[in-house]
Rosetta silent file (secondary structure, phi, psi, omega in degrees, C-alpha in Angstrom):
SEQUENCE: XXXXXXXXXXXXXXXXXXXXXXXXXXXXXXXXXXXXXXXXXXXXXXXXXXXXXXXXXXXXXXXXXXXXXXXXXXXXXXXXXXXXXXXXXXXXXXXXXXXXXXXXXXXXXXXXXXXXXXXXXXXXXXXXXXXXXXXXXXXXXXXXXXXXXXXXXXXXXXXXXXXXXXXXXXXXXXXXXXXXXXXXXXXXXXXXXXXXXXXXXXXXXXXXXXXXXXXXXXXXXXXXXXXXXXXXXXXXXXXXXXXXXXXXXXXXXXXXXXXXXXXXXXXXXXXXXXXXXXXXXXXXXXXXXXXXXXXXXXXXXXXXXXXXXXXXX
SCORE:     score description
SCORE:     0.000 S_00000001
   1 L     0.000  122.312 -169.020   40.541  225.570  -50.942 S_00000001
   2 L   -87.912   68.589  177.741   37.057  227.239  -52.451 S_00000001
   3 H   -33.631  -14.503 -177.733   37.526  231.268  -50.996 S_00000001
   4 H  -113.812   39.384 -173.959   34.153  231.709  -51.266 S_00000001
   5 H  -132.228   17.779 -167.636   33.330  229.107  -48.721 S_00000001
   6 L  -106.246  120.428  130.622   35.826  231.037  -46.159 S_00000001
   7 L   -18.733   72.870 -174.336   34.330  232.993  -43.116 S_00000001
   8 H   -43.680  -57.360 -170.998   35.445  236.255  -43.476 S_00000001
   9 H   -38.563  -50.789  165.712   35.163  236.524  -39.893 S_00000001
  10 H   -55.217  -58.000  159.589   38.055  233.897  -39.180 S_00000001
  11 H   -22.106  -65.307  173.184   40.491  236.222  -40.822 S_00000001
  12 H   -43.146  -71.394 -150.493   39.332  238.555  -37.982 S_00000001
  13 H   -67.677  -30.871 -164.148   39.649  235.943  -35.116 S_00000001
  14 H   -50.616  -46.870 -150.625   43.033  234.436  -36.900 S_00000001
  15 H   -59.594  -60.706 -159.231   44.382  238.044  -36.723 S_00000001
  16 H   -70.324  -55.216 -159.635   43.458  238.869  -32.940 S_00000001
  17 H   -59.448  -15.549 -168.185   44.299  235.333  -31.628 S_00000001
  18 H  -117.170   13.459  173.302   48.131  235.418  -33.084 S_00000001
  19 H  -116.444  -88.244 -166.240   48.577  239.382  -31.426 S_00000001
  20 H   -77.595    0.662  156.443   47.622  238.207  -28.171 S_00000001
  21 L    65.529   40.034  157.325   48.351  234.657  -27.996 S_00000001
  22 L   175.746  160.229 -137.219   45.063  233.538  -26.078 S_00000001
  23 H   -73.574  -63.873 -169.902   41.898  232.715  -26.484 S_00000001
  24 H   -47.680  -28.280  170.467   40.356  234.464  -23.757 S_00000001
  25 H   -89.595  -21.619  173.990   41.954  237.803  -24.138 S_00000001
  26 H   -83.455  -36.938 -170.806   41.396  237.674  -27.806 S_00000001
  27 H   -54.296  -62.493 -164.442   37.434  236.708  -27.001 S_00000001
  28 H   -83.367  -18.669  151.601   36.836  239.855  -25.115 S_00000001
  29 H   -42.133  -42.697 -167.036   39.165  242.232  -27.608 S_00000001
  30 H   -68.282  -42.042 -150.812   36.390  240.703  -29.943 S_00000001
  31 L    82.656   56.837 -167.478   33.396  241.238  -27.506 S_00000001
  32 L  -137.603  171.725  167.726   32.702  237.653  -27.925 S_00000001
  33 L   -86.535  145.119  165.061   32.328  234.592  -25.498 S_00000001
  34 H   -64.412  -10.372 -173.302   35.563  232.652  -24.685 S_00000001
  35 H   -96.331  -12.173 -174.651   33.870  229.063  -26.017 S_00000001
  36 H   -63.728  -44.611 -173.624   32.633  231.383  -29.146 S_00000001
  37 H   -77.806  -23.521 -174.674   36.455  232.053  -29.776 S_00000001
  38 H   -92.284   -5.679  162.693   37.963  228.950  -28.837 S_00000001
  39 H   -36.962  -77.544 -171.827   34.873  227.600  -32.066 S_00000001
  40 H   -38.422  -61.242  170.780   37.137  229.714  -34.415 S_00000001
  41 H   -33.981  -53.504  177.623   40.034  228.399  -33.176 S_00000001
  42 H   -42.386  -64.184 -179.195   38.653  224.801  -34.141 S_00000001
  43 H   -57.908  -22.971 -172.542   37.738  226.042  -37.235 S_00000001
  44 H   -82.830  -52.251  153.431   41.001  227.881  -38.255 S_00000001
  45 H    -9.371  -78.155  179.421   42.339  224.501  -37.203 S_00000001
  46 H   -71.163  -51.775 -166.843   40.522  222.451  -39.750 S_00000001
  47 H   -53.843  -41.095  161.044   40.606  225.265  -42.232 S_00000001
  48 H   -46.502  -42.069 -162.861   44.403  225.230  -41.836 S_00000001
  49 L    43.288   54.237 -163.730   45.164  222.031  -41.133 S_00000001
  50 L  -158.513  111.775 -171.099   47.289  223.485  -38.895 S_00000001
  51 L   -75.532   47.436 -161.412   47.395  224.009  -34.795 S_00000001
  52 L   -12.474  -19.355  173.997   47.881  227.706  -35.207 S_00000001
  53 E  -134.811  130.957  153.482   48.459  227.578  -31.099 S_00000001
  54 L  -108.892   73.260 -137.491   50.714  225.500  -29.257 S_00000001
  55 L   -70.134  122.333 -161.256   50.620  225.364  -25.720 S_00000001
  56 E  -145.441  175.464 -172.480   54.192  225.107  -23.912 S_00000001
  57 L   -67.556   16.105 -142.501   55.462  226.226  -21.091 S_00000001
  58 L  -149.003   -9.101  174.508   55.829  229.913  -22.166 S_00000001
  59 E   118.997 -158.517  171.495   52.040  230.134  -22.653 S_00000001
  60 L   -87.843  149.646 -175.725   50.426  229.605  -26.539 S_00000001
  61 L  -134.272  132.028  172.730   52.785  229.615  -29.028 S_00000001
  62 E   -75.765  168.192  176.046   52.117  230.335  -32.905 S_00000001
  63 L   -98.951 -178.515  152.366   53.040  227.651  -34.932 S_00000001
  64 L   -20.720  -82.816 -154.894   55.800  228.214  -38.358 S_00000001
  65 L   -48.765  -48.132 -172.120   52.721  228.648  -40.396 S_00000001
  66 H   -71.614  -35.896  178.140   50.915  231.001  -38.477 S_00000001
  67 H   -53.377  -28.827  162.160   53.848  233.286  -37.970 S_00000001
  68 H   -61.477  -48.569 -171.118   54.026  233.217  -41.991 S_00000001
  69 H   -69.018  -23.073  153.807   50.539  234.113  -42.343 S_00000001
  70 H    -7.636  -79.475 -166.299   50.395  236.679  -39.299 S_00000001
  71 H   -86.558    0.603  170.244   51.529  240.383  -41.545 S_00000001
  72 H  -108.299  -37.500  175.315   49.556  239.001  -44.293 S_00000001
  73 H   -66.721  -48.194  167.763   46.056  238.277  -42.996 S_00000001
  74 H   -87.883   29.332  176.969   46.735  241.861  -41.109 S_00000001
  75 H   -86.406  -39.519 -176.507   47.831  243.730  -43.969 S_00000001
  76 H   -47.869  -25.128  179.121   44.674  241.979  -45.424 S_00000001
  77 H   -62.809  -55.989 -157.328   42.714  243.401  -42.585 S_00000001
  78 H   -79.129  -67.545 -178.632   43.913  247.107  -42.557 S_00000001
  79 H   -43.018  -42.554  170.955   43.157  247.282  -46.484 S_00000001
  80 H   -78.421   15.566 -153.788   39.415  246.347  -46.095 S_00000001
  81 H  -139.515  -27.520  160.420   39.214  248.480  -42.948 S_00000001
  82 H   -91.197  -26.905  156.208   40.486  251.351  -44.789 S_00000001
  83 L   -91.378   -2.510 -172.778   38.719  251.156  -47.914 S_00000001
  84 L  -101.200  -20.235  156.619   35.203  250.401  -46.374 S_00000001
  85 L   -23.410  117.200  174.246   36.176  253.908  -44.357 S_00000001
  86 L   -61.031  119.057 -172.836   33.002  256.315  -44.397 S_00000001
  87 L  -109.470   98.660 -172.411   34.864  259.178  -46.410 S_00000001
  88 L  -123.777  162.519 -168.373   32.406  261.982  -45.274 S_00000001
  89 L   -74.415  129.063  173.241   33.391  265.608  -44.845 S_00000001
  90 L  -103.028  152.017 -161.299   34.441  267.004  -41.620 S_00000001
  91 L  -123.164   83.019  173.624   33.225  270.111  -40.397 S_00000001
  92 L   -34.534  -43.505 -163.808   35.048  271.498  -37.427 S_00000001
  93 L   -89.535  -12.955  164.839   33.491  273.777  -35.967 S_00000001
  94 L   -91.030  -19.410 -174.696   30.216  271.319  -35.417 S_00000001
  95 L   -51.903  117.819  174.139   32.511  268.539  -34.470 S_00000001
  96 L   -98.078    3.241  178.960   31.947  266.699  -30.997 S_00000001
  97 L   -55.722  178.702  171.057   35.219  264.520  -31.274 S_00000001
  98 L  -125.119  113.330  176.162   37.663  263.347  -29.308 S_00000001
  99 E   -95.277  132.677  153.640   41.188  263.537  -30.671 S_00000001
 100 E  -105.212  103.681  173.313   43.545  261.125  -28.758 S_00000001
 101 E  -104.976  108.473 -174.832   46.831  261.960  -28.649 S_00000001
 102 E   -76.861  140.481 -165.509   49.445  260.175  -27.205 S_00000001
 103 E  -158.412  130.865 -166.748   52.625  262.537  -26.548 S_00000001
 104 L   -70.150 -163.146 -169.778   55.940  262.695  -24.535 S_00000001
 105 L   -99.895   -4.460  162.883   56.100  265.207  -22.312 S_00000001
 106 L   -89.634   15.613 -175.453   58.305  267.280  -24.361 S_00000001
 107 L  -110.741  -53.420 -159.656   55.700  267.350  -27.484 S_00000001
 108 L   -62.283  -17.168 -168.613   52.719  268.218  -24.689 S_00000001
 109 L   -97.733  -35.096 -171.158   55.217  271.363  -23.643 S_00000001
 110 L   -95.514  -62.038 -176.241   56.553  272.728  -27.100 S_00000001
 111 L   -96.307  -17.386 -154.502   53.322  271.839  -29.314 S_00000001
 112 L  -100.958   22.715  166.327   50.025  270.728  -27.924 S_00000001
 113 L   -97.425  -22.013  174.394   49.527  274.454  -26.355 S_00000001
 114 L  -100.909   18.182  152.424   49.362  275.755  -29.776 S_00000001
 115 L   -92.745  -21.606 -178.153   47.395  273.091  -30.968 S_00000001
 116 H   -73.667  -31.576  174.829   45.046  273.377  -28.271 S_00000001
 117 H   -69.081  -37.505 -158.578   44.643  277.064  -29.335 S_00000001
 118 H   -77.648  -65.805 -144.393   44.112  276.357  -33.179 S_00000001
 119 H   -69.250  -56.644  178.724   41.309  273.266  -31.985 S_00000001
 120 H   -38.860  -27.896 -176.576   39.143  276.523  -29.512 S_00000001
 121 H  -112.631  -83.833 -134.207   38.801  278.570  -32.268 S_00000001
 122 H   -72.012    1.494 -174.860   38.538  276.109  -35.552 S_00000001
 123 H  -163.396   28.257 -164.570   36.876  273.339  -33.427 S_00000001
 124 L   -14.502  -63.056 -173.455   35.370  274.279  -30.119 S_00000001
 125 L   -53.063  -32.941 -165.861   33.304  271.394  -29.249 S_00000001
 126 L   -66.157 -162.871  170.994   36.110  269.110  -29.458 S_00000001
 127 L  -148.779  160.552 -173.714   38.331  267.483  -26.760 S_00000001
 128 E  -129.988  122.139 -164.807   41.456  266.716  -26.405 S_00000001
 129 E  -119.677  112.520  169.313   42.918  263.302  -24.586 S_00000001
 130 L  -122.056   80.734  174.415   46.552  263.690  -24.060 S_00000001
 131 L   -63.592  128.020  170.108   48.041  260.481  -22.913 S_00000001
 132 L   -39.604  154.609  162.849   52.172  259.534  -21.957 S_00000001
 133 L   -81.488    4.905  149.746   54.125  257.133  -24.032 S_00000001
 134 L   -49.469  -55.817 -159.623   52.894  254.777  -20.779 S_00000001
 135 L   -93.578   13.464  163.927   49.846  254.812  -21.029 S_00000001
 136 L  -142.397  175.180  177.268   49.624  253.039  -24.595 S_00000001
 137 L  -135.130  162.886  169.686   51.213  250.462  -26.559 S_00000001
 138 H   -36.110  -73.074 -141.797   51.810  250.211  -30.786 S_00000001
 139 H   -41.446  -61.770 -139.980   48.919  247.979  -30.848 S_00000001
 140 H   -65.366  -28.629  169.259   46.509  250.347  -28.960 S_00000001
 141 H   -70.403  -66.246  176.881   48.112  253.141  -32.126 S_00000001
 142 H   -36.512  -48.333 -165.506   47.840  250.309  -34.443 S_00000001
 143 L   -80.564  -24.659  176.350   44.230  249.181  -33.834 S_00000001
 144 L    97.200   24.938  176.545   43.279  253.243  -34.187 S_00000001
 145 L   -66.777   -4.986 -133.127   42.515  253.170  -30.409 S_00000001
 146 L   166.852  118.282  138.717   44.837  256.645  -30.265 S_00000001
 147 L    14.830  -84.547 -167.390   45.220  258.783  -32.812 S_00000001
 148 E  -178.140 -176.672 -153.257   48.189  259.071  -33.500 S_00000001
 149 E  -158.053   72.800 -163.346   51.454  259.067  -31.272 S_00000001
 150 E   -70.387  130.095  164.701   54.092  262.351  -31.288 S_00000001
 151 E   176.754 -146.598 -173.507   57.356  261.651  -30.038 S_00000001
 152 L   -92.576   58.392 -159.947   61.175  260.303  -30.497 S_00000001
 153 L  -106.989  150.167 -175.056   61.096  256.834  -32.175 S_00000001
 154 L   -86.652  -73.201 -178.613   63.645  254.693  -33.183 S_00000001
 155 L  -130.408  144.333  148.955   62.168  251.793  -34.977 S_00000001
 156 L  -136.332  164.661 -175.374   58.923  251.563  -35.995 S_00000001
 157 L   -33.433  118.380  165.158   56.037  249.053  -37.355 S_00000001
 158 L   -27.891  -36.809 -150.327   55.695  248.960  -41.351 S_00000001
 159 L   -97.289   -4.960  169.869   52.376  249.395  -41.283 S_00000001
 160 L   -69.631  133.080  146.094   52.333  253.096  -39.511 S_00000001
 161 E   -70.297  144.727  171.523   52.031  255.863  -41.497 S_00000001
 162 E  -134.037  151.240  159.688   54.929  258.942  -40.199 S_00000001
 163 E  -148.536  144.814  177.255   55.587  262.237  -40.801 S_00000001
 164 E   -69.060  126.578  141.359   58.641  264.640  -39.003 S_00000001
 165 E   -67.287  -81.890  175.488   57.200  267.458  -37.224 S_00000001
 166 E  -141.900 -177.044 -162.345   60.638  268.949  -36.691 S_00000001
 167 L  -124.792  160.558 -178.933   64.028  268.515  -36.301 S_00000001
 168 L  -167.782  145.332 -166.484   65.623  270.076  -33.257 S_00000001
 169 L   -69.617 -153.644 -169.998   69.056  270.970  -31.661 S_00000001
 170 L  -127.796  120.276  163.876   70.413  270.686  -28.411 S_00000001
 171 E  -122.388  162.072  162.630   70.751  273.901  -25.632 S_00000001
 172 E   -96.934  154.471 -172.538   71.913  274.008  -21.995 S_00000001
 173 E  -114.871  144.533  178.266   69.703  275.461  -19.570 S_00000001
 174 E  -142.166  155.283  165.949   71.366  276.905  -16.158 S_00000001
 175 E   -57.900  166.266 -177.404   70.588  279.458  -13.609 S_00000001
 176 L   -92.772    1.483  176.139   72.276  282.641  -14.354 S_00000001
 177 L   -90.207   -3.222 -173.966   74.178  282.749  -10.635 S_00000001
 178 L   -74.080  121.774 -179.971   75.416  279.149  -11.589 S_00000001
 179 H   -59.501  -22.764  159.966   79.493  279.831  -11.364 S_00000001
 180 H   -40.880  -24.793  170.301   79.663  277.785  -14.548 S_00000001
 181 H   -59.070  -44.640 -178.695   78.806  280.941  -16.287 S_00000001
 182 H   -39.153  -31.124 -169.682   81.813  282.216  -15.487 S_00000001
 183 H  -166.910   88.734  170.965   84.184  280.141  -18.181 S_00000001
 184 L   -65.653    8.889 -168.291   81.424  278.311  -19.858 S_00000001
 185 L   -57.051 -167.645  170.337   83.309  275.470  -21.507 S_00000001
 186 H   -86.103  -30.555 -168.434   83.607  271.512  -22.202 S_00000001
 187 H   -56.774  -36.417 -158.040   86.137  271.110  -19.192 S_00000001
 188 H   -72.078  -30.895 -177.648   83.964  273.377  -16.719 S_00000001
 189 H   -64.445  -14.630 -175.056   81.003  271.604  -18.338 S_00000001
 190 H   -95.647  -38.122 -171.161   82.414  267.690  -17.847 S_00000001
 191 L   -90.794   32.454 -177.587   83.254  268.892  -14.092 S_00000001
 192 L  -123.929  163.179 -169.439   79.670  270.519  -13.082 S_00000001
 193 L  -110.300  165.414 -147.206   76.799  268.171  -12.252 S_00000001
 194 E  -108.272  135.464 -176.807   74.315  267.123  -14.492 S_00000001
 195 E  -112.129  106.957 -167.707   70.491  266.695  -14.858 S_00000001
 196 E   -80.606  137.174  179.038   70.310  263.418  -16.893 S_00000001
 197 E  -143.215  140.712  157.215   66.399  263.687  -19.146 S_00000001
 198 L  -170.266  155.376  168.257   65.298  261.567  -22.314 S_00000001
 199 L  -102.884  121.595 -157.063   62.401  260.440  -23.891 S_00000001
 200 L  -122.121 -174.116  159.991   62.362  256.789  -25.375 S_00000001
 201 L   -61.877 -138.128  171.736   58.615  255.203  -27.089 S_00000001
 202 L   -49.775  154.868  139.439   56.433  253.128  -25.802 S_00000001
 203 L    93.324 -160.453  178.781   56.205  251.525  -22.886 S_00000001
 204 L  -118.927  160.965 -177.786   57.587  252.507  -18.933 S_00000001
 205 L  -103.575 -170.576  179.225   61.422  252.454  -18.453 S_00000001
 206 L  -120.558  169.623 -139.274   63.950  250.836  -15.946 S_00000001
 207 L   -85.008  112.977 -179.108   66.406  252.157  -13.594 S_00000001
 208 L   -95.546  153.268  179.072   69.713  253.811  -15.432 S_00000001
 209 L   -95.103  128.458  165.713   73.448  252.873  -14.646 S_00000001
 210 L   -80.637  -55.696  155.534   75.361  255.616  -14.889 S_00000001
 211 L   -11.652  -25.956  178.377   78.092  253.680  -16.197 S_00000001
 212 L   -93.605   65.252  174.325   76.062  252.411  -18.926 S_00000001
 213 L    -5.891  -61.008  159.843   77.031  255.060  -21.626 S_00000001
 214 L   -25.159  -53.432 -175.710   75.358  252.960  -24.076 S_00000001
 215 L   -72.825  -53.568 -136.181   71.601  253.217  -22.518 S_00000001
 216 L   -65.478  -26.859  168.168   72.088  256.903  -21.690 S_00000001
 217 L   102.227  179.099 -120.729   70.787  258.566  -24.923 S_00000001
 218 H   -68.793  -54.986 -172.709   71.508  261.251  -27.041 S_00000001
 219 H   -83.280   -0.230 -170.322   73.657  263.451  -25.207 S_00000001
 220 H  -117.486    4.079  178.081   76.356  261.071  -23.300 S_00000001
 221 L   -94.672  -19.725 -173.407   76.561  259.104  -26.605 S_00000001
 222 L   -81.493  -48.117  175.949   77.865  262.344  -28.021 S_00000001
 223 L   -56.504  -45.355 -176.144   80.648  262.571  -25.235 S_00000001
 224 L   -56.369  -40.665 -172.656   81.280  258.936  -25.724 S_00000001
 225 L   -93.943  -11.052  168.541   82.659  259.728  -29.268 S_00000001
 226 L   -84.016  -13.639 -178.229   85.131  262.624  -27.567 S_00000001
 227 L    86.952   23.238 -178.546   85.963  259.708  -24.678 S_00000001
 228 L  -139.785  153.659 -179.901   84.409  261.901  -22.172 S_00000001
 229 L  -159.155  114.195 -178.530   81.716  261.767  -19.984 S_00000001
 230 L   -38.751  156.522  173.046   79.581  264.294  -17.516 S_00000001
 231 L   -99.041  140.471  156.816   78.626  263.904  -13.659 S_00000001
 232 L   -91.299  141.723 -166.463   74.995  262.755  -13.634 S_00000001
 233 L  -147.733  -17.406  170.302   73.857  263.801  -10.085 S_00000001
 234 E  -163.122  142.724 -173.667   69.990  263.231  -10.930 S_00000001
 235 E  -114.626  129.025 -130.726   67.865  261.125  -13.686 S_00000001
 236 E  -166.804  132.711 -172.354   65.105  262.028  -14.605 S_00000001
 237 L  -115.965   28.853 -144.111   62.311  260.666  -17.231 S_00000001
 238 L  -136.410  158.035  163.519   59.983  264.247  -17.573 S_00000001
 239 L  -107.832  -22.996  146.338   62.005  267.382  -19.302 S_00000001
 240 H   -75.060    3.781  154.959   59.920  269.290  -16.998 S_00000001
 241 H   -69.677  -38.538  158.922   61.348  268.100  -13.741 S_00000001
 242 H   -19.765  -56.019 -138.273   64.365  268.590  -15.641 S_00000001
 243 H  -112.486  -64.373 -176.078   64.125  272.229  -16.693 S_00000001
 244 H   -56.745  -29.301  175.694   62.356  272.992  -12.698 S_00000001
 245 H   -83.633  -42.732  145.557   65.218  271.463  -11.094 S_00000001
 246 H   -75.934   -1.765  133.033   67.922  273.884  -13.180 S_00000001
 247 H   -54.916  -21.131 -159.954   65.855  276.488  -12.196 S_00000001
 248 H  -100.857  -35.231 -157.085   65.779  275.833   -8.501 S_00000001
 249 L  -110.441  162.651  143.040   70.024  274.517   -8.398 S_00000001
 250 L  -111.840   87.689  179.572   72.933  274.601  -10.137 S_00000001
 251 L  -123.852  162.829  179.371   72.958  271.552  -11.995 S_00000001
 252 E   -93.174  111.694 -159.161   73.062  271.820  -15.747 S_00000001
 253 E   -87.309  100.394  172.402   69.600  270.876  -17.925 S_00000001
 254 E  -104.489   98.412 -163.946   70.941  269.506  -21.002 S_00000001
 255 E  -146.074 -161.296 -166.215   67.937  269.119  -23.286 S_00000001
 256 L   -97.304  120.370  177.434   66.181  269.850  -26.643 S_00000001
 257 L   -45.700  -19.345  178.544   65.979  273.678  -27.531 S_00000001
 258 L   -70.034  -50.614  174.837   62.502  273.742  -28.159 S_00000001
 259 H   -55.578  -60.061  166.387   62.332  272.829  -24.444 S_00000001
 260 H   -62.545   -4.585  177.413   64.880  275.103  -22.866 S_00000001
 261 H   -98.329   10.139  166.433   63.361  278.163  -24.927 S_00000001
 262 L   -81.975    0.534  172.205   60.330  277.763  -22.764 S_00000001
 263 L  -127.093   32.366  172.244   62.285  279.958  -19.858 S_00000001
 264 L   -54.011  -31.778 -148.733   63.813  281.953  -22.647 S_00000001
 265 L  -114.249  -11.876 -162.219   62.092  285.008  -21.269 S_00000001
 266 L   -75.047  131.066 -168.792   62.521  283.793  -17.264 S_00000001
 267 L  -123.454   66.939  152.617   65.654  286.496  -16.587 S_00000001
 268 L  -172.837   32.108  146.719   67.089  284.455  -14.045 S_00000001
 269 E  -108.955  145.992 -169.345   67.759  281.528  -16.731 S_00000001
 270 E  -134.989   99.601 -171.445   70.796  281.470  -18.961 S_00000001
 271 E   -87.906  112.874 -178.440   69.856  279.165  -22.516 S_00000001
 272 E  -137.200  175.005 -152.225   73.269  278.327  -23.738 S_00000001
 273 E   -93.884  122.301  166.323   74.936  276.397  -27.100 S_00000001
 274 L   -39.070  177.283 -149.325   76.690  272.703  -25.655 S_00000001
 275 L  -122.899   -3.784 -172.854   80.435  273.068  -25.583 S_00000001
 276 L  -168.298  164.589 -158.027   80.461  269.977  -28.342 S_00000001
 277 L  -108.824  111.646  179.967   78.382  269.098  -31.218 S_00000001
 278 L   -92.306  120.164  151.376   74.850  267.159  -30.240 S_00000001
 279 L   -37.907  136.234  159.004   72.856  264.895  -33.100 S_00000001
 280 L   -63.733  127.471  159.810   69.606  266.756  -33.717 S_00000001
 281 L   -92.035  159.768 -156.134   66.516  264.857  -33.212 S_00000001
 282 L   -94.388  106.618  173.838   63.583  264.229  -35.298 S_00000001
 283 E   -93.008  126.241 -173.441   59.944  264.719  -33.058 S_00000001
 284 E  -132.988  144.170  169.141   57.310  262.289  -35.382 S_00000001
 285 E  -114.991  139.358  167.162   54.157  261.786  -35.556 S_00000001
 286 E  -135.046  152.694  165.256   52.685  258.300  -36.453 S_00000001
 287 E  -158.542 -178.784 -178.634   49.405  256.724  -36.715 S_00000001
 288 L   -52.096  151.875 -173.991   47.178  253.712  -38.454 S_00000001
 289 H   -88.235  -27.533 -174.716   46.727  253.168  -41.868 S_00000001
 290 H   -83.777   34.091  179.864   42.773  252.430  -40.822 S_00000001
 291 H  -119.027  -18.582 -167.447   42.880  256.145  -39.544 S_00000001
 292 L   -37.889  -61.697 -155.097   44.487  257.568  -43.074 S_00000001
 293 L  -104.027   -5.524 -177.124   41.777  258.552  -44.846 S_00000001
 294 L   -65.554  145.032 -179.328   38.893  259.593  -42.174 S_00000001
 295 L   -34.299  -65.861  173.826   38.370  263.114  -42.663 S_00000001
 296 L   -63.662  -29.252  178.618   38.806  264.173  -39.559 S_00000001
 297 H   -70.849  -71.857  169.341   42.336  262.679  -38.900 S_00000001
 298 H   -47.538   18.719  139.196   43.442  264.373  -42.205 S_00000001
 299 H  -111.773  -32.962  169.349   42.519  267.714  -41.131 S_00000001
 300 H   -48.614  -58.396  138.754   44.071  266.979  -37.455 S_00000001
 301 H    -5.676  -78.951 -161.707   47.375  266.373  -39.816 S_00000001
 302 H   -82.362  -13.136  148.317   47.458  269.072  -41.508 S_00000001
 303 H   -40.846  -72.677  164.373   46.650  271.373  -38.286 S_00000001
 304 H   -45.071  -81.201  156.983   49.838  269.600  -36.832 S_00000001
 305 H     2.670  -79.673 -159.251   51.546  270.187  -39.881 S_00000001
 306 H   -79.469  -19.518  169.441   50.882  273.974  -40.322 S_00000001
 307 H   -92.323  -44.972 -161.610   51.315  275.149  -36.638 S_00000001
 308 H   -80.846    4.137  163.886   54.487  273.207  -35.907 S_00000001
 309 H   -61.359  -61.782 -163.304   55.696  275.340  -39.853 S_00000001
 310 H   -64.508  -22.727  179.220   54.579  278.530  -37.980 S_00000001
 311 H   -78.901  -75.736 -166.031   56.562  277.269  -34.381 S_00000001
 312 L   -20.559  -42.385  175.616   59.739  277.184  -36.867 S_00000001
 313 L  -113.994    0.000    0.000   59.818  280.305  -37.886 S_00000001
């Protein structure tokens, strides 16, 4: 095969056509006509010798090959898309951007008010789009459609860049008339009801069992290794319905510390250390490798970076 007889452009369609698995959805991701895209197809075909889609009962299907070639035509992608980057200097305070940041609702509560402060005075003009882990998907991160993406993550794509904002305990939050005060402990704490809260990635969640220990996240997995396990009496996927519901009751707000010190100062809140030893968790930021080097995303970085130092101490 003679590379310098290849459509760069196929590479492109190859790439889109084997992330969404159909012509027509990959045509207008392109901004193209569907018979323009189902061309390419032909052509990848013949270039290939290979029916890169197979249509079954499940929709298009890649074939073996294409599923090899798949991370390597888009790592090939993301390298020319990142070195053909304009690398021009950004200047904040002239700056008309839009940063889009996707964030859970415990990142939009702890950090994005002092980021929001830093971007009025070092970057006036700019705006700020602060989207759910709902409202986007990896690709929509991936493609550099979003920023960047602050939150909890488990596993993510090779091809993101990450960096740890912070690491962060566990406190309970309760009213201070909640009789639990009285003999704070793990027994009074396993018999008092519970405000279940977590934050997962992407995507919207489903319905929790309380029986399913497993699912429940960070803090009943902790219990789980003592053989014990809390009344859940309401679930919850926001830490501020959480934190507003042990304010109004007495059920017991079991959350992230950053989060319960926002009614540090409310003096009819009690912020207090679990009764048993919680994993810490790691709040990350990721974003695209074809976002790495523009200017402006690298000073957005290091803005994150140096106010969530300054929330630390």
């Amino acid at each position: 095969m003679n590379i310098s007889k290849i459509d760069l452009n196929l590479l492109v369609y190859l790439d889109v056509l084997l992330r969404e698995k159909n012509v027509t959805r990959a045509a207008n991701q392109l901004g193209i006509t569907q018979p323009a895209m189902s061309n390419g197809l032909k052509r990848l075909r013949d270039l290939l010798n290979d029916p890169i889609l197979v249509r079954t009962s499940d929709g298009m299907v890649p074939t073996e090959r294409a599923k090899e070639l798949a991370p390597v035509v888009r790592g090939i992608l993301l390298t020319l898309e990142e070195t053909l980057q304009p690398n021009k200097d950004f200047e904040p305070e002239h700056s008309h951007r839009v940063f889009r940041i996707m964030a859970s609702d415990y990142a939009a509560s702890t950090l994005i008010p002092a980021l929001l402060k830093r971007l009025r005075a070092q970057a006036p003009a700019t705006s700020l789009d602060i989207m759910t882990p709902s409202d986007v998907t990896f690709h929509d991160v991936e493609n550099g459609k979003v920023d960047m993406a602050i939150n909890r993550f488990d596993d993510l794509p090779q091809s993101f860049h990450q960096k740890t904002i912070w690491r962060d305990s566990f406190a309970c939050l309760v009213h201070k008339q909640n009789p639990i005060l009285a003999n704070f402990n793990l027994d009074t704490y396993l018999k008092g009801q519970h405000i279940w809260v977590s934050k997962t990635g992407f995507g919207v969640g489903v319905g929790m069992d309380p029986a399913d220990v497993q699912k429940l996240g960070w803090v009943d997995e902790a219990l789980a290794k003592f053989g014990k396990q809390r009344n859940i009496s309401v679930f919850t996927r926001n830490y501020h319905v959480a934190m507003h519901l042990a304010v109004e009751t007495d059920l017991i707000a079991t959350l992230p510390l950053r989060a319960a010190q926002l009614y540090k100062n409310d003096n009819t809140m009690q912020v207090l250390d679990p009764p048993f030893p919680i994993p810490s968790i790691e709040l990350k930021m990721i974003w695209s490798p074809l976002l790495h080097q523009d200017a402006s995303h690298i000073w957005l970085r290091r803005l994150i970076v140096e106010i969530a130092d300054e929330l630390a101490h």
